[in-house]
Coordinates of C-alpha atoms in Angstrom, one line a residue:
X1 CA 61.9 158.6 79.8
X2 CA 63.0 155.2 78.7
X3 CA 61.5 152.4 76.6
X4 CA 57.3 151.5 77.7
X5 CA 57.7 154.7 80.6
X6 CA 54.6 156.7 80.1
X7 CA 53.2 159.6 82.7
X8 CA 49.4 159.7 81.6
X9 CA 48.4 157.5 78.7
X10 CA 47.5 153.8 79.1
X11 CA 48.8 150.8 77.0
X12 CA 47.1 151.0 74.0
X13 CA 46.9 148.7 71.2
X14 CA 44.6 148.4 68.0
X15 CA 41.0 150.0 67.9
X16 CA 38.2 147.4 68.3
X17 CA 37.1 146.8 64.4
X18 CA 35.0 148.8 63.1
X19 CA 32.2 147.4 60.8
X20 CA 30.5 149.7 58.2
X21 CA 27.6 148.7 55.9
X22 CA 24.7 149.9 53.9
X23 CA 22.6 148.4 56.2
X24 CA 23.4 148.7 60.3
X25 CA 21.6 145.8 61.0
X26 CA 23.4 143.3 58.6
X27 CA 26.8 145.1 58.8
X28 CA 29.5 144.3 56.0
X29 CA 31.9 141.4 56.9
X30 CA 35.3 142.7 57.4
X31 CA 37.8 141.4 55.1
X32 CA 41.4 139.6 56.7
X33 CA 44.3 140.3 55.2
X34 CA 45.3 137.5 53.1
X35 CA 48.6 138.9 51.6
X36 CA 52.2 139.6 53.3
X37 CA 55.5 140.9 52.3
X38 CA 58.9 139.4 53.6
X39 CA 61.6 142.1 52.7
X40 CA 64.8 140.3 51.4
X41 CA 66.4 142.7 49.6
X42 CA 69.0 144.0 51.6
X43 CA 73.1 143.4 51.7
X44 CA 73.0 142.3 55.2
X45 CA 77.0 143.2 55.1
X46 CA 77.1 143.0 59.2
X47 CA 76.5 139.6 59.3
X48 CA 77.6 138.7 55.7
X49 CA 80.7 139.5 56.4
X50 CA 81.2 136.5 58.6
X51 CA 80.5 134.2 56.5
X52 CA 80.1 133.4 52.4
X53 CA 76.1 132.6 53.0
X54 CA 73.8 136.0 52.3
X55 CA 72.4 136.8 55.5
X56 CA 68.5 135.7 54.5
X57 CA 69.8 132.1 53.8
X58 CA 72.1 132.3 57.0
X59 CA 70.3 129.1 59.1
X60 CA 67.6 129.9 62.5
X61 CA 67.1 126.4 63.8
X62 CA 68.0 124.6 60.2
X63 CA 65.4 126.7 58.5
X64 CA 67.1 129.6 56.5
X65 CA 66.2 133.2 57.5
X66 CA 63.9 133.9 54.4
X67 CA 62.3 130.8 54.9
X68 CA 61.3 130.9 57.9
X69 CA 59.4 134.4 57.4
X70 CA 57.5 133.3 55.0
X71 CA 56.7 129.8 56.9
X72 CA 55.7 132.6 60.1
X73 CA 53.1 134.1 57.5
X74 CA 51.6 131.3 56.1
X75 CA 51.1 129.5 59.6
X76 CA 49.6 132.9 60.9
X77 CA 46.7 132.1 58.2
X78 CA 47.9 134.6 55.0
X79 CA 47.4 132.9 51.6
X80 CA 50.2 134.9 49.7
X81 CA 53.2 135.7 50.6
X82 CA 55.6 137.7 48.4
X83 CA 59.4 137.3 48.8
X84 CA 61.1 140.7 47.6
X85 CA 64.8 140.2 47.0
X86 CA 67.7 142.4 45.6
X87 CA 71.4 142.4 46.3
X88 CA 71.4 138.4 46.7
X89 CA 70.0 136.8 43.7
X90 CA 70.6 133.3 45.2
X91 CA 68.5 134.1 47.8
X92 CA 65.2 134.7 45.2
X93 CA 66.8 131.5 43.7
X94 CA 66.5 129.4 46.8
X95 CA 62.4 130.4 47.4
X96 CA 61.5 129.6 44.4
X97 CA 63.2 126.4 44.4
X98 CA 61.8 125.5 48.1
X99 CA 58.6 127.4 47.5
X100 CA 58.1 126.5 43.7
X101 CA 57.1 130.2 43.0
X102 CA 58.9 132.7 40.1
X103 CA 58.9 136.1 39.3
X104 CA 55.5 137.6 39.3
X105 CA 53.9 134.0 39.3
X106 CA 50.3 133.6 41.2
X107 CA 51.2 131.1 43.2
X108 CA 50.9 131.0 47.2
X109 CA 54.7 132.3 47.2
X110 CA 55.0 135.1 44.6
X111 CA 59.4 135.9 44.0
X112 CA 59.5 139.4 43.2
X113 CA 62.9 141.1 42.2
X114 CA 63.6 144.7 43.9
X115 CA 65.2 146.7 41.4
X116 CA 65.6 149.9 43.8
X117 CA 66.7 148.2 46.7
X118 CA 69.9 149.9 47.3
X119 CA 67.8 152.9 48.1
X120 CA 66.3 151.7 51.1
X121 CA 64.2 148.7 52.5
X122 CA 61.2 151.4 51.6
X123 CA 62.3 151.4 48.1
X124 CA 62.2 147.7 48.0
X125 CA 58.5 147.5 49.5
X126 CA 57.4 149.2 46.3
X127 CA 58.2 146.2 44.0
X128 CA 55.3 144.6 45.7
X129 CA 52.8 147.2 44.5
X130 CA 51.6 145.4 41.2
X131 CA 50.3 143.0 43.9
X132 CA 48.6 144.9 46.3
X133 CA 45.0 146.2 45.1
X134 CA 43.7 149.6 45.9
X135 CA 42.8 149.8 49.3
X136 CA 44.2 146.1 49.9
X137 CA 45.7 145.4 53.8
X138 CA 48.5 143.4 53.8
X139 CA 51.5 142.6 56.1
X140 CA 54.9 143.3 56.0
X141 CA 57.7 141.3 58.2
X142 CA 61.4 142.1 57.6
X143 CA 63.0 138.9 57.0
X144 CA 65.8 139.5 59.6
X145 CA 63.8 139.8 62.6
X146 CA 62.7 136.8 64.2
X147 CA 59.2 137.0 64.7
X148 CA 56.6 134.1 66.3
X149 CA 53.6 133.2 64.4
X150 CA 51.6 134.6 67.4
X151 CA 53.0 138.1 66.8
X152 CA 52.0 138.0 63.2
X153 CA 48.0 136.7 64.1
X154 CA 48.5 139.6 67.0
X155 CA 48.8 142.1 64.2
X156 CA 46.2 140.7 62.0
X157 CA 43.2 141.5 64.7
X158 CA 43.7 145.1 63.9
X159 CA 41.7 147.0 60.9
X160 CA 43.6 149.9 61.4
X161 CA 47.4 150.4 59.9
X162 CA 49.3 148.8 63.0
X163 CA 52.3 149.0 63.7
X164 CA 53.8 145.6 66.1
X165 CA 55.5 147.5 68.8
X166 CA 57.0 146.1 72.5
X167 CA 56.9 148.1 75.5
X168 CA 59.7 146.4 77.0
X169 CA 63.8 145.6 76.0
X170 CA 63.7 141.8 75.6
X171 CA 67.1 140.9 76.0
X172 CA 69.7 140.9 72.9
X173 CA 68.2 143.4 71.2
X174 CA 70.8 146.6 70.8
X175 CA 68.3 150.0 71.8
X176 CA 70.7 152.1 69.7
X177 CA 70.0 150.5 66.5
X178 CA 66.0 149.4 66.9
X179 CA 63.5 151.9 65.7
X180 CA 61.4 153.3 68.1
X181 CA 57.5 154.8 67.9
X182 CA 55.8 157.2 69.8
X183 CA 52.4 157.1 70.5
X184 CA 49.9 159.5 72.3
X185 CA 47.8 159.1 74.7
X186 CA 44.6 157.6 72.0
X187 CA 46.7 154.8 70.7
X188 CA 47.9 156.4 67.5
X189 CA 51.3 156.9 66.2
X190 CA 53.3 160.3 65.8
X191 CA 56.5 160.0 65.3
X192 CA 58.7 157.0 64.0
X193 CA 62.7 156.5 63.8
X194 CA 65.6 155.5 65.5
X195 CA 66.6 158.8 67.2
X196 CA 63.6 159.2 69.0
X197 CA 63.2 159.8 73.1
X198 CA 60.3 159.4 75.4
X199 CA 58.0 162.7 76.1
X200 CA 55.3 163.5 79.0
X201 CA 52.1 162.3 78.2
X202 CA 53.0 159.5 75.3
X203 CA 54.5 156.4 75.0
X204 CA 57.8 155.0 73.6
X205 CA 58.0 151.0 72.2
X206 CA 59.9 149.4 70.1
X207 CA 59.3 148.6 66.5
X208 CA 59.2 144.9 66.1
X209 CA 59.8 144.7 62.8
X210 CA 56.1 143.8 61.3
X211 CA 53.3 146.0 59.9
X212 CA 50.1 145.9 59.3
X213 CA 49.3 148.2 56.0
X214 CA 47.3 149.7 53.3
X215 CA 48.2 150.2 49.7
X216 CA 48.4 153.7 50.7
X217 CA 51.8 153.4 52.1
X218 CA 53.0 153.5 48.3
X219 CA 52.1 156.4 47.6
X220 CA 54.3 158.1 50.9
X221 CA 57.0 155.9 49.4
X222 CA 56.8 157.2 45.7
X223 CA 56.8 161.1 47.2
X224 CA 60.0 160.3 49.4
X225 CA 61.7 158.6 46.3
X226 CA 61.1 161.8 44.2
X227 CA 62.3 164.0 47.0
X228 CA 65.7 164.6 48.7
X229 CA 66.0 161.8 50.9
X230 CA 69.0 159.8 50.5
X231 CA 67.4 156.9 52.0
X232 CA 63.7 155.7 51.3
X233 CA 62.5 153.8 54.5
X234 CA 59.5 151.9 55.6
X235 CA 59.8 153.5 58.9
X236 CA 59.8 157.1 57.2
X237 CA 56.7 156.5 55.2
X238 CA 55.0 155.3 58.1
X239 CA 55.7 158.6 60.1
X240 CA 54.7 160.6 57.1
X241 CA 51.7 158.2 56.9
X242 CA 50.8 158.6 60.6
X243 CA 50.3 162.5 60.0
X244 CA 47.4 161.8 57.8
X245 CA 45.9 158.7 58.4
X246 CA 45.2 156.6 61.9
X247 CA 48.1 154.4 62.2
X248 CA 48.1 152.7 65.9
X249 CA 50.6 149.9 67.5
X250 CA 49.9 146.3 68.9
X251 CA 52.0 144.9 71.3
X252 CA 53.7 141.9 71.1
X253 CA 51.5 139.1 72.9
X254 CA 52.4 138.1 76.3
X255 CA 55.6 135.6 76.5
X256 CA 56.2 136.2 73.4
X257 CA 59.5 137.4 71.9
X258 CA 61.4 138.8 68.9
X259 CA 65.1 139.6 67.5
X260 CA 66.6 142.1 65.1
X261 CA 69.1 140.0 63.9
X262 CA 72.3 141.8 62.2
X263 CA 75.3 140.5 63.7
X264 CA 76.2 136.7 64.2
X265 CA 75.4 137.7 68.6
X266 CA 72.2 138.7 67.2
X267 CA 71.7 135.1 65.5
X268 CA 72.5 133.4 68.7
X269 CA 70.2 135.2 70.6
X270 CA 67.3 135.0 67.9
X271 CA 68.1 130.8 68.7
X272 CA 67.7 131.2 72.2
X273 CA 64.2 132.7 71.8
X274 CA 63.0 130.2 69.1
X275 CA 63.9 127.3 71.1
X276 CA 62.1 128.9 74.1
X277 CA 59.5 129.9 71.9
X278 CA 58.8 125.6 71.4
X279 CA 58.2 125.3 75.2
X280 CA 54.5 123.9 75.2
X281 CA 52.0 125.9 76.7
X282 CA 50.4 122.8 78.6
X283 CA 53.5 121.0 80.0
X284 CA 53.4 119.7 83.8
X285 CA 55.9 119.9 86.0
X286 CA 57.6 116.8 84.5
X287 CA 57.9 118.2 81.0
X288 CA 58.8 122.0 82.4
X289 CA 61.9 120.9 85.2
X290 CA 63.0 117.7 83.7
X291 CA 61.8 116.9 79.8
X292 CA 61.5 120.0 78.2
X293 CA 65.3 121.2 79.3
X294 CA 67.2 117.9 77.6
X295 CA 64.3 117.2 74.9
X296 CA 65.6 121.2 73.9
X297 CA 69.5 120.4 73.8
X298 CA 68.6 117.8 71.5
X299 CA 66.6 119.7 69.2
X300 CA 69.1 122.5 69.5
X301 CA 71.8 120.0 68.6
X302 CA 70.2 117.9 65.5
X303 CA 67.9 120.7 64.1
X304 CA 70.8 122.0 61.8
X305 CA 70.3 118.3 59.9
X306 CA 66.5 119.2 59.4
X307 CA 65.5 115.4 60.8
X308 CA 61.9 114.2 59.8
X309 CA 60.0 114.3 62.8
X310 CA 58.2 111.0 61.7
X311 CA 61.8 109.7 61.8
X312 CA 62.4 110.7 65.2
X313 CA 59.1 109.3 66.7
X314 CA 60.1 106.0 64.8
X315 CA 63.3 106.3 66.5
X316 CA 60.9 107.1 70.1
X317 CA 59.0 103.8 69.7
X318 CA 62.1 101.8 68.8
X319 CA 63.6 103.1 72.2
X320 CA 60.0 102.2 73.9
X321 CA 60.7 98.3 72.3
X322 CA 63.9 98.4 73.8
X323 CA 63.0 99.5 77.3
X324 CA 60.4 97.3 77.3
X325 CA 62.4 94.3 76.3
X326 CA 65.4 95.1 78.7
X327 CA 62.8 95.4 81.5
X328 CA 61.2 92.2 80.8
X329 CA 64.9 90.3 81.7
X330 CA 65.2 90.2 84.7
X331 CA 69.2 90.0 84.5
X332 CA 69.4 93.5 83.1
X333 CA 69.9 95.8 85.7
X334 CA 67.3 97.9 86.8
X335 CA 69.0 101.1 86.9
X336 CA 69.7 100.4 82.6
X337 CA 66.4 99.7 82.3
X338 CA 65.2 102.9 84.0
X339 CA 67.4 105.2 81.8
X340 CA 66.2 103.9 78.7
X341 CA 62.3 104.4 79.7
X342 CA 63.1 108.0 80.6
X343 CA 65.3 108.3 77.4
X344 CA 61.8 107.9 75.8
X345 CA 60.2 109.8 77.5
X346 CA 62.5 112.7 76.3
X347 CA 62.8 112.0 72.9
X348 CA 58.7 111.9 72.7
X349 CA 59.0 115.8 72.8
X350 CA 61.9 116.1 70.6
X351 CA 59.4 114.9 67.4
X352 CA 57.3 118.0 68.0
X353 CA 59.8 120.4 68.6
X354 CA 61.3 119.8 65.8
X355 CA 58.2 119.9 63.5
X356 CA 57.5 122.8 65.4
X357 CA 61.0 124.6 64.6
X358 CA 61.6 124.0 61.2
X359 CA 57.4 123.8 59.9
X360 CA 57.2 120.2 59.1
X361 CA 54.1 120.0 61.5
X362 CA 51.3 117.5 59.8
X363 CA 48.4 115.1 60.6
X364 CA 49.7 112.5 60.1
X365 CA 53.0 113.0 61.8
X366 CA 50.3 113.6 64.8
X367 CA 48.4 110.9 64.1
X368 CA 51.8 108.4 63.9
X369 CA 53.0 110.0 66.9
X370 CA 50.0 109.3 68.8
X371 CA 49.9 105.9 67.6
X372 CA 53.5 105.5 68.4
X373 CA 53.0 106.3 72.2
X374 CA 50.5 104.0 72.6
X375 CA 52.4 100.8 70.7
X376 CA 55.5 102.4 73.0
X377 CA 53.6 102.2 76.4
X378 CA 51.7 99.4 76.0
X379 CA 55.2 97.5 75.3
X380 CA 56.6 98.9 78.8
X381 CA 54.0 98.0 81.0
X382 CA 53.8 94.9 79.8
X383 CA 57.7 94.5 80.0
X384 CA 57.7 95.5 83.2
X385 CA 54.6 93.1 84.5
X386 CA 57.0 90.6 82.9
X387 CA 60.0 91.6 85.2
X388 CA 57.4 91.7 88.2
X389 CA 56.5 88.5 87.6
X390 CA 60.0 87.4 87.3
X391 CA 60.6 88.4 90.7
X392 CA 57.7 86.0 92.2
X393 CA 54.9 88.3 91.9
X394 CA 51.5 86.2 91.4
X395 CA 50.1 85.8 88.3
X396 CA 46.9 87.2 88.7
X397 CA 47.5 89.6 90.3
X398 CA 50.2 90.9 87.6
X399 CA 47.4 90.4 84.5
X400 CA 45.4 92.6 86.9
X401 CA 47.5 95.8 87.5
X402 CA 48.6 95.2 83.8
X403 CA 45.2 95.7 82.4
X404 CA 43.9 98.8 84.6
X405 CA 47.4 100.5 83.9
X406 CA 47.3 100.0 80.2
X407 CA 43.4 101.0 79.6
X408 CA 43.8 103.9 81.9
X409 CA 46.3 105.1 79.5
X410 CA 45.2 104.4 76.7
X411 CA 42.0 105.9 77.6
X412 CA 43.2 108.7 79.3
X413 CA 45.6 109.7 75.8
X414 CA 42.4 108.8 73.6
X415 CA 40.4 111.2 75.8
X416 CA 43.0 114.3 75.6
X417 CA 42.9 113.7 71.8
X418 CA 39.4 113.5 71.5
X419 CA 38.8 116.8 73.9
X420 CA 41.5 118.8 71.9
X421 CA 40.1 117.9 68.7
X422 CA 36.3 119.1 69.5
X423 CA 36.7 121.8 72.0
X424 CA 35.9 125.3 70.5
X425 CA 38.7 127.9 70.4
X426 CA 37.3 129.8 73.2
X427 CA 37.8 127.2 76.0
X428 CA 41.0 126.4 74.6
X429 CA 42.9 127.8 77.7
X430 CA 40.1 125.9 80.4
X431 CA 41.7 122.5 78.4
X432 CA 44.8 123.6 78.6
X433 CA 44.4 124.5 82.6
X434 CA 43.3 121.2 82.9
X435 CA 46.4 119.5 81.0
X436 CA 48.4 121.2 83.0
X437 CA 47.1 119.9 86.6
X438 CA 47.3 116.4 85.0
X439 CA 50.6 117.0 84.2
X440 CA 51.9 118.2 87.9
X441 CA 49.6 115.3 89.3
X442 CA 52.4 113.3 86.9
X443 CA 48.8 111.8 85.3
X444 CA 50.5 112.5 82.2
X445 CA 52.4 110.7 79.5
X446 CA 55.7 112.0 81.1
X447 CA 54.9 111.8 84.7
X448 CA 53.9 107.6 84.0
X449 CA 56.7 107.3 82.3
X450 CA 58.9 108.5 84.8
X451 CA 57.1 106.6 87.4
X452 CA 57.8 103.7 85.5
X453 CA 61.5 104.5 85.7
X454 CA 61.9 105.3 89.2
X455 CA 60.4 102.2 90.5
X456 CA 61.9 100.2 88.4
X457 CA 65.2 101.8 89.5
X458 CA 64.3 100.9 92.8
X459 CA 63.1 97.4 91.8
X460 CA 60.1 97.7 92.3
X461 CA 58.2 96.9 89.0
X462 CA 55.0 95.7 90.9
X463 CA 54.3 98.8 93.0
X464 CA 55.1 100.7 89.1
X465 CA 51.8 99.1 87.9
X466 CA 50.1 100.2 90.7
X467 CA 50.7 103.7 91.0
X468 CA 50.8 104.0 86.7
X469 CA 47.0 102.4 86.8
X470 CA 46.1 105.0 89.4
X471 CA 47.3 108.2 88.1
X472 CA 46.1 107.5 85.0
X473 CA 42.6 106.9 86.0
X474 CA 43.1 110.2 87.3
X475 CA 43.9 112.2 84.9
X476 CA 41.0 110.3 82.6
X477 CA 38.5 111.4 85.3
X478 CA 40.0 115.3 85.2
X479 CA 39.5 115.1 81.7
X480 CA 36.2 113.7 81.7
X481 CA 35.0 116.2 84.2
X482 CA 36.4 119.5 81.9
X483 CA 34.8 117.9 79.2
X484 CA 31.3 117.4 81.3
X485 CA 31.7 120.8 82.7
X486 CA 31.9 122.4 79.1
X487 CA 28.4 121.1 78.1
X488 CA 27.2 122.5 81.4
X489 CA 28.7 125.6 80.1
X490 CA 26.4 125.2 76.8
X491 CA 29.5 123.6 74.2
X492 CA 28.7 121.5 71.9
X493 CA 30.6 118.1 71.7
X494 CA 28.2 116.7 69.2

């Protein structure tokens, strides 16, 4: 039986949480973990070897290995993360010069020195254990696996020890080397390791490389280091563990991916999946066939150079200015013009992507972008109503598609901030439904835009105006009518 077959038992994940209290009527709050581990303590000779950087400071998207686990922990909601290094001093040098932290500080981002790491990535967990109070959960991420942030706030919903798991082979990752678990038909875990085969009855996955744990797991790792194992692993603790103590798996969330990442194949792979990874969850039709695919290359191309994103939507507006003063001359050719307005268009979802990729996400970089595309659309329309009325178009009737097409898009925008900034988690996917039908209706930012720039191609700035002012009224209405339908539903937009 091969990787997620199974004969009898379902696909199990974490045990609902389990609230015990003095009093069953006003049970005890269940405490989150606030804590994580990256491991970054090993040689990493397989993909050292190709180069003269340590593999945890070898670049994912501009962002150094090491850095970017710990970046995944904080942005999954964890208030400490502890960075244990070992064969690579440079690399505890370089976190506590990004991160500000030092040995045994108790700062956010705690440096911690692995003395025993040549005995195992298991040995190398036990530097932590200073850290970790009795009976403290915490989470553990290797820091050569690329894992999402949504995988890491996966794990955190279990109380039990988890262990993330995937049922499937996402592509790049080499079976042979990945460490598998076997789980019955309750959920829990019985065996872990790399040699391991599917059996009647329970369920193979995948280790993904991120654990949800206990302070108990110290003390399995103390009894294997005074034993004869030549190696002390995190994956045999946690099948010594699983013999005692519930320890149960989560799955990786739905389009979500990850990456063992040991050889420089296994780098270009893990690339592949963050930049899918950065694909938004609400893009239209536009944004999914026509923006997203170039807006990627670029960030693909310039994320090395670590670019402010507040740079880039400088650079978007700038663009916008240009467009919108080569459309209002009429001696510029249409077809130039057209370009340039998509070219916007495009680099609008560069900004994000690239605060997305390398954690430089803030409010005001959302704020300025937001203000950005408003400056930048108000200057097209009203560069192309110059270019209509250059070619004879009456007056009035020019001012009048100008101002329906620029306060239905500036409303509609307004209107999606405002909804996204007071609807409650839980109808989070309802907005996003609805962003997404204004986005295929080309109601959206990106479908106006490009609008703008076929019409205008086809020199026909007037009919532009037309059709810009009534998709955007329609996509203001859609979003008027999620957001009435949500106080039907009892939410509170107070």
């Amino acid at each position: 039986m091969g990787i997620g077959d199974i004969s009898y038992a379902r696909n199990w994940s974490a045990p609902p949480l389990e609230v015990q209290g003095t009093d069953p009527k006003r049970p005890e709050p269940i405490v989150r973990p606030n804590k994580g581990v990256v491991l970054a303590a090993g040689s990493g000779t397989r993909l050292s070897r190709y180069s003269r950087t340590p593999k945890m400071l070898q670049p994912l998207l501009g962002v150094p290995l090491v850095e970017r686990a710990v970046h995944t922990l904080l942005r999954a909601g964890l208030d400490t993360v502890i960075v244990v290094y070992g064969a690579h001093p440079e690399v505890g040098e370089y976190c506590r010069r990004v991160f500000g932290g030092t040995d045994g500080e108790l700062g956010r981002v705690k440096v911690v020195y692995a003395p025993r790491w040549q005995e195992g990535n298991g040995a190398s967990l036990t530097a932590v254990a200073p850290f970790i109070k009795p009976g403290e959960r915490f989470v553990s991420i290797s820091g050569d696996h690329y894992t999402p942030v949504r995988c890491i706030e996966a794990l955190l919903e279990g109380r039990a020890p988890s262990i993330l798991v995937d049922s499937s082979v996402p592509e790049g990752v080499d079976v042979e080397e990945a460490t598998k678990v076997l789980c019955d038909a309750e959920g829990r875990v019985i065996r872990v390791g790399k040699q391991l085969e599917g059996v009647d009855c329970f369920r193979l996955y995948l280790d993904a490389g991120a654990h949800l744990l206990t302070s108990q797991v110290f003390a399995y790792l103390d009894s294997m280091a005074t034993g004869v194992q030549s190696e002390v692993t995190v994956s045999s603790a946690l099948e010594a563990m699983a013999q005692d103590v519930p320890l149960y798996v989560v799955e990786v969330p739905k389009g979500s991916t990850w990456q063992d990442i040991d050889t420089p194949q296994d780098l270009a792979w893990a690339r592949r999946k963050a930049l899918k990874e950065l694909r938004g969850t609400k893009d239209g039709i536009i944004a999914r066939y026509i923006n997203r695919p170039l807006s990627l290359a670029i960030t693909a191309g310039i994320a090395r150079f670590r670019p402010s994103p507040n740079a880039i939507s400088t650079f978007a507006l700038f663009l916008a200015l240009v467009a919108s003063l080569t459309a209002s001359l009429s001696e510029i050719s249409p077809l130039l013009v057209a370009i340039l307005i998509q070219l916007v268009s495009v680099i609008d979802g560069v900004d994000g992507e690239i605060a997305r990729a390398t954690f430089s996400e803030s409010r005001f970089g959302r704020l300025l972008d937001g203000v950005f595309d408003r400056i930048g659309d108000t200057a097209i329309l009203t560069g192309v109503a110059l270019r209509s009325l250059a070619y004879g178009t009456r007056v009035q009737y020019v001012i009048l598609l100008l101002g329906i097409s620029v306060a239905s898009s500036l409303l509609s925008m307004s209107s999606k901030d405002r909804l996204e900034l007071v609807a409650p988690l839980e109808v989070r996917s309802y907005i996003e439904r609805s962003e997404r039908l204004i986005g295929n209706l080309l109601a959206g930012r990106d479908g106006r835009l490009l609008i703008l720039a076929v019409f205008m191609a086809l020199g026909k700035p007037t009919l532009a105006l037309g059709i810009v002012g009534l998709v955007a009224t329609t996509g203001l209405v859609i979003r008027l009518s999620a957001a009435y339908k949500l106080v039907r539903l009892g939410s509170n937009f107070g």
